[in-house]
mmCIF file of C-alpha atoms in Angstrom:
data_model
loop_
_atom_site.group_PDB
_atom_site.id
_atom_site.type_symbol
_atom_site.label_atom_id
_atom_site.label_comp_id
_atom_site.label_asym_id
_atom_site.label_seq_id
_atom_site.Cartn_x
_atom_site.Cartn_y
_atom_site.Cartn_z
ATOM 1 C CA UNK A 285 116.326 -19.995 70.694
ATOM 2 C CA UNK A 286 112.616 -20.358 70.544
ATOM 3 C CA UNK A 287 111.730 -16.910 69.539
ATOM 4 C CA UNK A 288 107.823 -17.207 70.789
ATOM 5 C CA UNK A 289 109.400 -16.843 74.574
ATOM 6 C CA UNK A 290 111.772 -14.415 74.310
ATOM 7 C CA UNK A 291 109.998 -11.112 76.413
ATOM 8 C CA UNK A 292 107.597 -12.702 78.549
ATOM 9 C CA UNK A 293 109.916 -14.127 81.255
ATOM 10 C CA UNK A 294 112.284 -11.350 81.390
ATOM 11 C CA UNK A 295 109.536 -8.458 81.975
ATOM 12 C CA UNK A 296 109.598 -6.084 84.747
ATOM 13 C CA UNK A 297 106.350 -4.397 85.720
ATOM 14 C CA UNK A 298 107.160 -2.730 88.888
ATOM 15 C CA UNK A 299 108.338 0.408 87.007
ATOM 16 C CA UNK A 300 106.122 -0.022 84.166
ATOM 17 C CA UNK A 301 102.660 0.062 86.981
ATOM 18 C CA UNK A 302 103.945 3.449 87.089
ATOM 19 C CA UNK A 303 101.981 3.929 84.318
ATOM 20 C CA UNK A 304 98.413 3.581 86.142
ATOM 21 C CA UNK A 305 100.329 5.677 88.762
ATOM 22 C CA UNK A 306 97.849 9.251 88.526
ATOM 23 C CA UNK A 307 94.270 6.914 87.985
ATOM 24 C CA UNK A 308 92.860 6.544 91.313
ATOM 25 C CA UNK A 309 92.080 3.022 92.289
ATOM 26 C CA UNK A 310 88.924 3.296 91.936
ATOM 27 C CA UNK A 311 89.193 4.159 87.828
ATOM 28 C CA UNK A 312 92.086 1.320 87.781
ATOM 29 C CA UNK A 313 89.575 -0.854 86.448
ATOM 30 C CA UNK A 314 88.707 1.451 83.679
ATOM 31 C CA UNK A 315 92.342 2.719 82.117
ATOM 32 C CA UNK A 316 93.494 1.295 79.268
ATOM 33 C CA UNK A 317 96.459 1.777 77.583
ATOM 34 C CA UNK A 318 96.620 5.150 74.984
ATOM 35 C CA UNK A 319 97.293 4.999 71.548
ATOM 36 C CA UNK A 320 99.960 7.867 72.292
ATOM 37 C CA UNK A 321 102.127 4.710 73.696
ATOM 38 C CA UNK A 322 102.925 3.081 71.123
ATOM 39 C CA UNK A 323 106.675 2.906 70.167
ATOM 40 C CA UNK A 324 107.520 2.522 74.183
ATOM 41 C CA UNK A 325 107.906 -0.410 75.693
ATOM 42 C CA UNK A 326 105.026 -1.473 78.529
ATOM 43 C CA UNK A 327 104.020 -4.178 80.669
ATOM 44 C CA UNK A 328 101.854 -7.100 78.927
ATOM 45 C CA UNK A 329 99.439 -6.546 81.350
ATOM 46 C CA UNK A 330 99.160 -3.198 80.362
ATOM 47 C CA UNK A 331 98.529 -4.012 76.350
ATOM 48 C CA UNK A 332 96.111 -6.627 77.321
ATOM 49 C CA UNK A 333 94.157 -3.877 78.726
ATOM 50 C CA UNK A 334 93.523 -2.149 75.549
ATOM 51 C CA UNK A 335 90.500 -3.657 73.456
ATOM 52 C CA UNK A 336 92.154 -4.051 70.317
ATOM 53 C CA UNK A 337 94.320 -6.420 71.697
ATOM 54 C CA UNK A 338 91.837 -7.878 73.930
ATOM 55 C CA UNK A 339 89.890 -8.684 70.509
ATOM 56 C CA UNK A 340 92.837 -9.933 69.050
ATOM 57 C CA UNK A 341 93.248 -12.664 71.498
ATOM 58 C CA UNK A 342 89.986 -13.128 71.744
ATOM 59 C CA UNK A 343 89.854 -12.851 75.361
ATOM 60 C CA UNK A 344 86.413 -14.083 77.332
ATOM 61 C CA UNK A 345 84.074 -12.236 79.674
ATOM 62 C CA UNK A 346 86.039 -13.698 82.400
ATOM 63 C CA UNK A 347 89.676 -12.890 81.583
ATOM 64 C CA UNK A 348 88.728 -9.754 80.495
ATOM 65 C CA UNK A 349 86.946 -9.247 83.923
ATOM 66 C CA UNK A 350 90.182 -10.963 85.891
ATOM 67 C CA UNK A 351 92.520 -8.700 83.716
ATOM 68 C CA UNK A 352 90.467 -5.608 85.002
ATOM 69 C CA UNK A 353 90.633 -6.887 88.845
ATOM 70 C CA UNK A 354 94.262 -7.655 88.477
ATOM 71 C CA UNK A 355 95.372 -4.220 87.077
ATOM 72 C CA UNK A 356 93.535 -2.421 89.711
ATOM 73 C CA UNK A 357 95.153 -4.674 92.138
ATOM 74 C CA UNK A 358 98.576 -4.364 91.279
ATOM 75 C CA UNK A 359 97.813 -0.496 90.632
ATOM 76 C CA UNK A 360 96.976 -0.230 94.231
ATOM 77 C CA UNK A 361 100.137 -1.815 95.483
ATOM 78 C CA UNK A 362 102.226 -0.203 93.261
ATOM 79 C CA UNK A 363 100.706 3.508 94.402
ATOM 80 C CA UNK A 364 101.366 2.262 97.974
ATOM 81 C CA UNK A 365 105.061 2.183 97.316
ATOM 82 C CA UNK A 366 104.910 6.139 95.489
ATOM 83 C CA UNK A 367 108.203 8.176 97.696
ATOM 84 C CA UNK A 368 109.123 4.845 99.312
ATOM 85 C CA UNK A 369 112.503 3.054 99.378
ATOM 86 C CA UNK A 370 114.599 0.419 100.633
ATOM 87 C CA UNK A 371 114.634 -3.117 101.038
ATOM 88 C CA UNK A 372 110.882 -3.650 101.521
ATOM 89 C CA UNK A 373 110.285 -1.924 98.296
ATOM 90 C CA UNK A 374 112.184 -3.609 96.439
ATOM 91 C CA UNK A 375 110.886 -6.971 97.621
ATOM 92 C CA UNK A 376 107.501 -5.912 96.708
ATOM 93 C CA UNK A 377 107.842 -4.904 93.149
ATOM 94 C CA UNK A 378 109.462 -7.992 92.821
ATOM 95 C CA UNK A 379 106.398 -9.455 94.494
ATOM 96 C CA UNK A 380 103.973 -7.078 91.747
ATOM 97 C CA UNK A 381 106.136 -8.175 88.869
ATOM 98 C CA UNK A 382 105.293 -12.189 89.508
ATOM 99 C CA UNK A 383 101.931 -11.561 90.382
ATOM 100 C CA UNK A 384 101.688 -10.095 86.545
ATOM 101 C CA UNK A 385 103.784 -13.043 85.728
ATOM 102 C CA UNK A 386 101.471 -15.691 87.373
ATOM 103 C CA UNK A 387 98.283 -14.164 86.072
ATOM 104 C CA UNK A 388 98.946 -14.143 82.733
ATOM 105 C CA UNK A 389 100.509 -17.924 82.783
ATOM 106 C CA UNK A 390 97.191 -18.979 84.908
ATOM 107 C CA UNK A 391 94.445 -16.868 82.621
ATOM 108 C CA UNK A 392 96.164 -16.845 79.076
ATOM 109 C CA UNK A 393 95.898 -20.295 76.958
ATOM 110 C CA UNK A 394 99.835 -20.798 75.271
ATOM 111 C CA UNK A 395 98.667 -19.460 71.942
ATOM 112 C CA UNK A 396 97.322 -16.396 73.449
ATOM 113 C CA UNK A 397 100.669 -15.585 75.777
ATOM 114 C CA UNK A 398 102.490 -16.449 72.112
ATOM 115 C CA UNK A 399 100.643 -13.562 70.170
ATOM 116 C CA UNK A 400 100.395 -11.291 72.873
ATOM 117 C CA UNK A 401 104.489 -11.927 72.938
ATOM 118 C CA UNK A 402 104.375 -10.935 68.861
ATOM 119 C CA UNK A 403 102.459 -7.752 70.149
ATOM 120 C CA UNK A 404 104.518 -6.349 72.813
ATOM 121 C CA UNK A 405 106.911 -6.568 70.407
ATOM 122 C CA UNK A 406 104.692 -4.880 67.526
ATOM 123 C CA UNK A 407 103.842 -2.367 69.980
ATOM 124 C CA UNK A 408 107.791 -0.999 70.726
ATOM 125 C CA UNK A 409 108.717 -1.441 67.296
ATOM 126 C CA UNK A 410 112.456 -0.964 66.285
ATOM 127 C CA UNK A 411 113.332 -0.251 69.323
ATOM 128 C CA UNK A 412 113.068 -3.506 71.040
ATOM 129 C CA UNK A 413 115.939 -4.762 68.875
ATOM 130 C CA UNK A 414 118.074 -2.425 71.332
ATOM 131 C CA UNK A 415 115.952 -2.405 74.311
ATOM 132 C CA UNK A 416 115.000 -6.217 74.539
ATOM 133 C CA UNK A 417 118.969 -8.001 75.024
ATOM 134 C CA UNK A 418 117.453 -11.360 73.894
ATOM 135 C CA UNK A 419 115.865 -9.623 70.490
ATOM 136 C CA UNK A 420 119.361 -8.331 69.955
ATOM 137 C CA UNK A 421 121.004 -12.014 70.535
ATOM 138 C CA UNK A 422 118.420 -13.690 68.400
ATOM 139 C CA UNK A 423 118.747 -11.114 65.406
ATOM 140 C CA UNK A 424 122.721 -11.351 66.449
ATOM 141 C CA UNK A 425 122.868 -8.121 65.990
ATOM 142 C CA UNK A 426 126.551 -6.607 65.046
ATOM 143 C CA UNK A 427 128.179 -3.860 67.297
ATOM 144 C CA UNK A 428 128.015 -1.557 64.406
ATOM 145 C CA UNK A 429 124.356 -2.128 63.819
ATOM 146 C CA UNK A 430 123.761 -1.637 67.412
ATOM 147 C CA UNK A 431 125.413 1.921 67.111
ATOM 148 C CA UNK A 432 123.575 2.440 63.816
ATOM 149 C CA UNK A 433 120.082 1.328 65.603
ATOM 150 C CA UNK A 434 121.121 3.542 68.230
ATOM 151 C CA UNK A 435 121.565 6.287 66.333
ATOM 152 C CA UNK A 436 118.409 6.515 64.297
ATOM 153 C CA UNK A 437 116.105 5.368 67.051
ATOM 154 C CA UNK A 438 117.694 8.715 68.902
ATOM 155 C CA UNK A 439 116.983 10.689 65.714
ATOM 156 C CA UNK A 440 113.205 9.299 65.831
ATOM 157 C CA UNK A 441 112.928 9.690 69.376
ATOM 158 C CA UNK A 442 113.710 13.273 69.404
ATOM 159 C CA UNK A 443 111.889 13.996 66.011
ATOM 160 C CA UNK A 444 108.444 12.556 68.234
ATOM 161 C CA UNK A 445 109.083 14.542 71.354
ATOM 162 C CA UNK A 446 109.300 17.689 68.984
ATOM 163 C CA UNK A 447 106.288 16.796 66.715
ATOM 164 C CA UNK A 448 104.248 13.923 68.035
ATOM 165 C CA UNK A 449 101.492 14.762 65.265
ATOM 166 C CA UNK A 450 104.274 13.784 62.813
ATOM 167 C CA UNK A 451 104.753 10.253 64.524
ATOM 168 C CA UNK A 452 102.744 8.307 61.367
ATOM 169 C CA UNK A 453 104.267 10.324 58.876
ATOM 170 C CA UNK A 454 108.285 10.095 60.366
ATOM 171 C CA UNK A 455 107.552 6.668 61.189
ATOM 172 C CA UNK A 456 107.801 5.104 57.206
ATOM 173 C CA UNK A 457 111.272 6.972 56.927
ATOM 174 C CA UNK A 458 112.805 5.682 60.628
ATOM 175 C CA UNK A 459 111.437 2.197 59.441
ATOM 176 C CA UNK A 460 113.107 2.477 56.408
ATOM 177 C CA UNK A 461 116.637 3.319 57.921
ATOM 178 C CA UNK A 462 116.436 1.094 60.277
ATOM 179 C CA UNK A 463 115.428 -1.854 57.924
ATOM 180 C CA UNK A 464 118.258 -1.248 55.759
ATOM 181 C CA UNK A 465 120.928 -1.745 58.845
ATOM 182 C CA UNK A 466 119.770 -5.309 58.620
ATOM 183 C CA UNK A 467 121.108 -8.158 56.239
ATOM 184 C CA UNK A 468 118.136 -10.097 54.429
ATOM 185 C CA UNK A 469 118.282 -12.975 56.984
ATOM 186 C CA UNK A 470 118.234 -10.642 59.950
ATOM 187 C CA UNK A 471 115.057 -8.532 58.065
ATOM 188 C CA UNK A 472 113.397 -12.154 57.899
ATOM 189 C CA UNK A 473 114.176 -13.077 61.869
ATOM 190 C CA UNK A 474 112.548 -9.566 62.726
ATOM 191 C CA UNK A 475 109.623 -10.002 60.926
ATOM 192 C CA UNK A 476 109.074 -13.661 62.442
ATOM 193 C CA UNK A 477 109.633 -11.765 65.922
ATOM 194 C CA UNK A 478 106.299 -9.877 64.877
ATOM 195 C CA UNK A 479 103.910 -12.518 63.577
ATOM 196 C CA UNK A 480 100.703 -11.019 61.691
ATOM 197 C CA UNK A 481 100.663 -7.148 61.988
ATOM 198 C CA UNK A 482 98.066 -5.893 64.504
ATOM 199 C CA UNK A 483 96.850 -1.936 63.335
ATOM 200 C CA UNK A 484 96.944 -1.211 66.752
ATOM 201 C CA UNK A 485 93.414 1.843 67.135
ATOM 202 C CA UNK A 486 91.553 2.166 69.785
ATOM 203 C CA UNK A 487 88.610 4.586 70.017
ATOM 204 C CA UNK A 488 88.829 6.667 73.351
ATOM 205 C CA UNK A 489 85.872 5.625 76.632
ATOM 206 C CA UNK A 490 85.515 7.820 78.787
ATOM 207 C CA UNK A 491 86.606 11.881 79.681
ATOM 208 C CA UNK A 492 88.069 10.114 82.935
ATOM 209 C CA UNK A 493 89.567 7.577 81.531
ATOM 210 C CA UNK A 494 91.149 10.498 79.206
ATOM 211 C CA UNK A 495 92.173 12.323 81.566
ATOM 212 C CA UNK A 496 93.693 9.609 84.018
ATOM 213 C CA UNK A 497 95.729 8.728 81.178
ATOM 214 C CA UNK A 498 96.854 12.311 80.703
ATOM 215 C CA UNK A 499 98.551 12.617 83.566
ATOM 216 C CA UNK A 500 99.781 8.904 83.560
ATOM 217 C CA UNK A 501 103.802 8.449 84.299
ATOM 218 C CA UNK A 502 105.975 7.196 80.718
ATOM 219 C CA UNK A 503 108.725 5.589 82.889
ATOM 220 C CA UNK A 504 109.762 2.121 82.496
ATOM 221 C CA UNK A 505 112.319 -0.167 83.972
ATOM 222 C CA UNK A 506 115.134 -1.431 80.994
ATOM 223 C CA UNK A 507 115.634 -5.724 81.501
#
């Protein structure tokens, strides 16, 4: 398995738009995604919009300016289906989730769509060995160490939505357990997932931008 492709295919941003749900169109072009997000796992589209990452690929004026146009797009569409169900819904998301899918092949060179791949990942952490099937097949993960992941990611989990102050200071120990359910070899497939560790920090913008991101939806779609 070529481990450079193993997210970007199977991602799903019609729940993830969610995200951009409470930001108006109009600010759309203006959210990015908060450092309070990190350990969950989001849509590519939705890192790239942070400029940390942005940097990191080293994105031009004009993909960063298509990024912005796209996410206000598909934030528009995706508050157009808000209460609806059905059929037609369903078809659309579908429709959101390649139009992500498209952009990113059409606007991202191959090294680019590889490291921002390495970041997603970076960005969920642990947790993507569980939430992510094809992490879990490539590290061939055991059906004990899948309970044993399970467990401590739980423990974490909880421990953040008690404390989230406490999220850099819990997250050494978490790391810690979790690193030791792994044999050596599985320890080196993980950290060849990641690829060069990005300190992901991104100074705030704007009070709007703030407070859009407040009241921003945390629910994303498991694939």
């Amino acid at each position: 398995m070529d481990h450079r492709r193993i997210g970007l295919r199977a991602l799903v941003l019609g729940a993830a738009i969610l995200e951009l749900s409470s930001a108006t169109p109009a600010r759309a072009e203006d959210w990015s995604l908060p450092d309070s997000r990190i350990g969950t796992r989001t849509a590519p589209l939705l890192l790239l919009s942070r400029a940390d990452v942005q940097a990191e690929l080293r994105l031009g004026g004009e993909q960063v300016a298509g990024l912005r146009t796209i996410i206000a797009d598909l934030t528009r569409r995706g508050l157009a289906l808000r209460g609806k169900t059905g059929p037609a819904v369903v078809v659309e998301r579908r429709a959101i989730d390649q139009a992500q899918l498209d952009w990113l092949g059409e606007n991202l060179s191959r090294n680019q769509l590889d490291r921002l791949e390495q970041l997603e990942i970076q960005w969920e952490g642990p947790g993507a060995m569980l939430s992510r099937p094809r992490v879990a097949e490539y590290l061939r993960l055991t059906d004990e160490q899948r309970q044993s992941l399970a467990k401590v990611i739980a423990e974490r989990n909880t421990a953040l939505a008690r404390d989230p102050a406490s999220a850099g200071k819990e997250s050494a120990s978490f790391h810690g357990r979790i690193m030791a359910s792994l044999s050596a070899s599985q320890q080196e497939l993980w950290y060849r997932l990641l690829g060069t560790p990005l300190a992901f920090h991104q100074q705030p913008r704007a009070a709007t931008r703030d407070d859009a991101t407040q009241r921003a939806g945390h629910t994303t779609e498991p694939r």
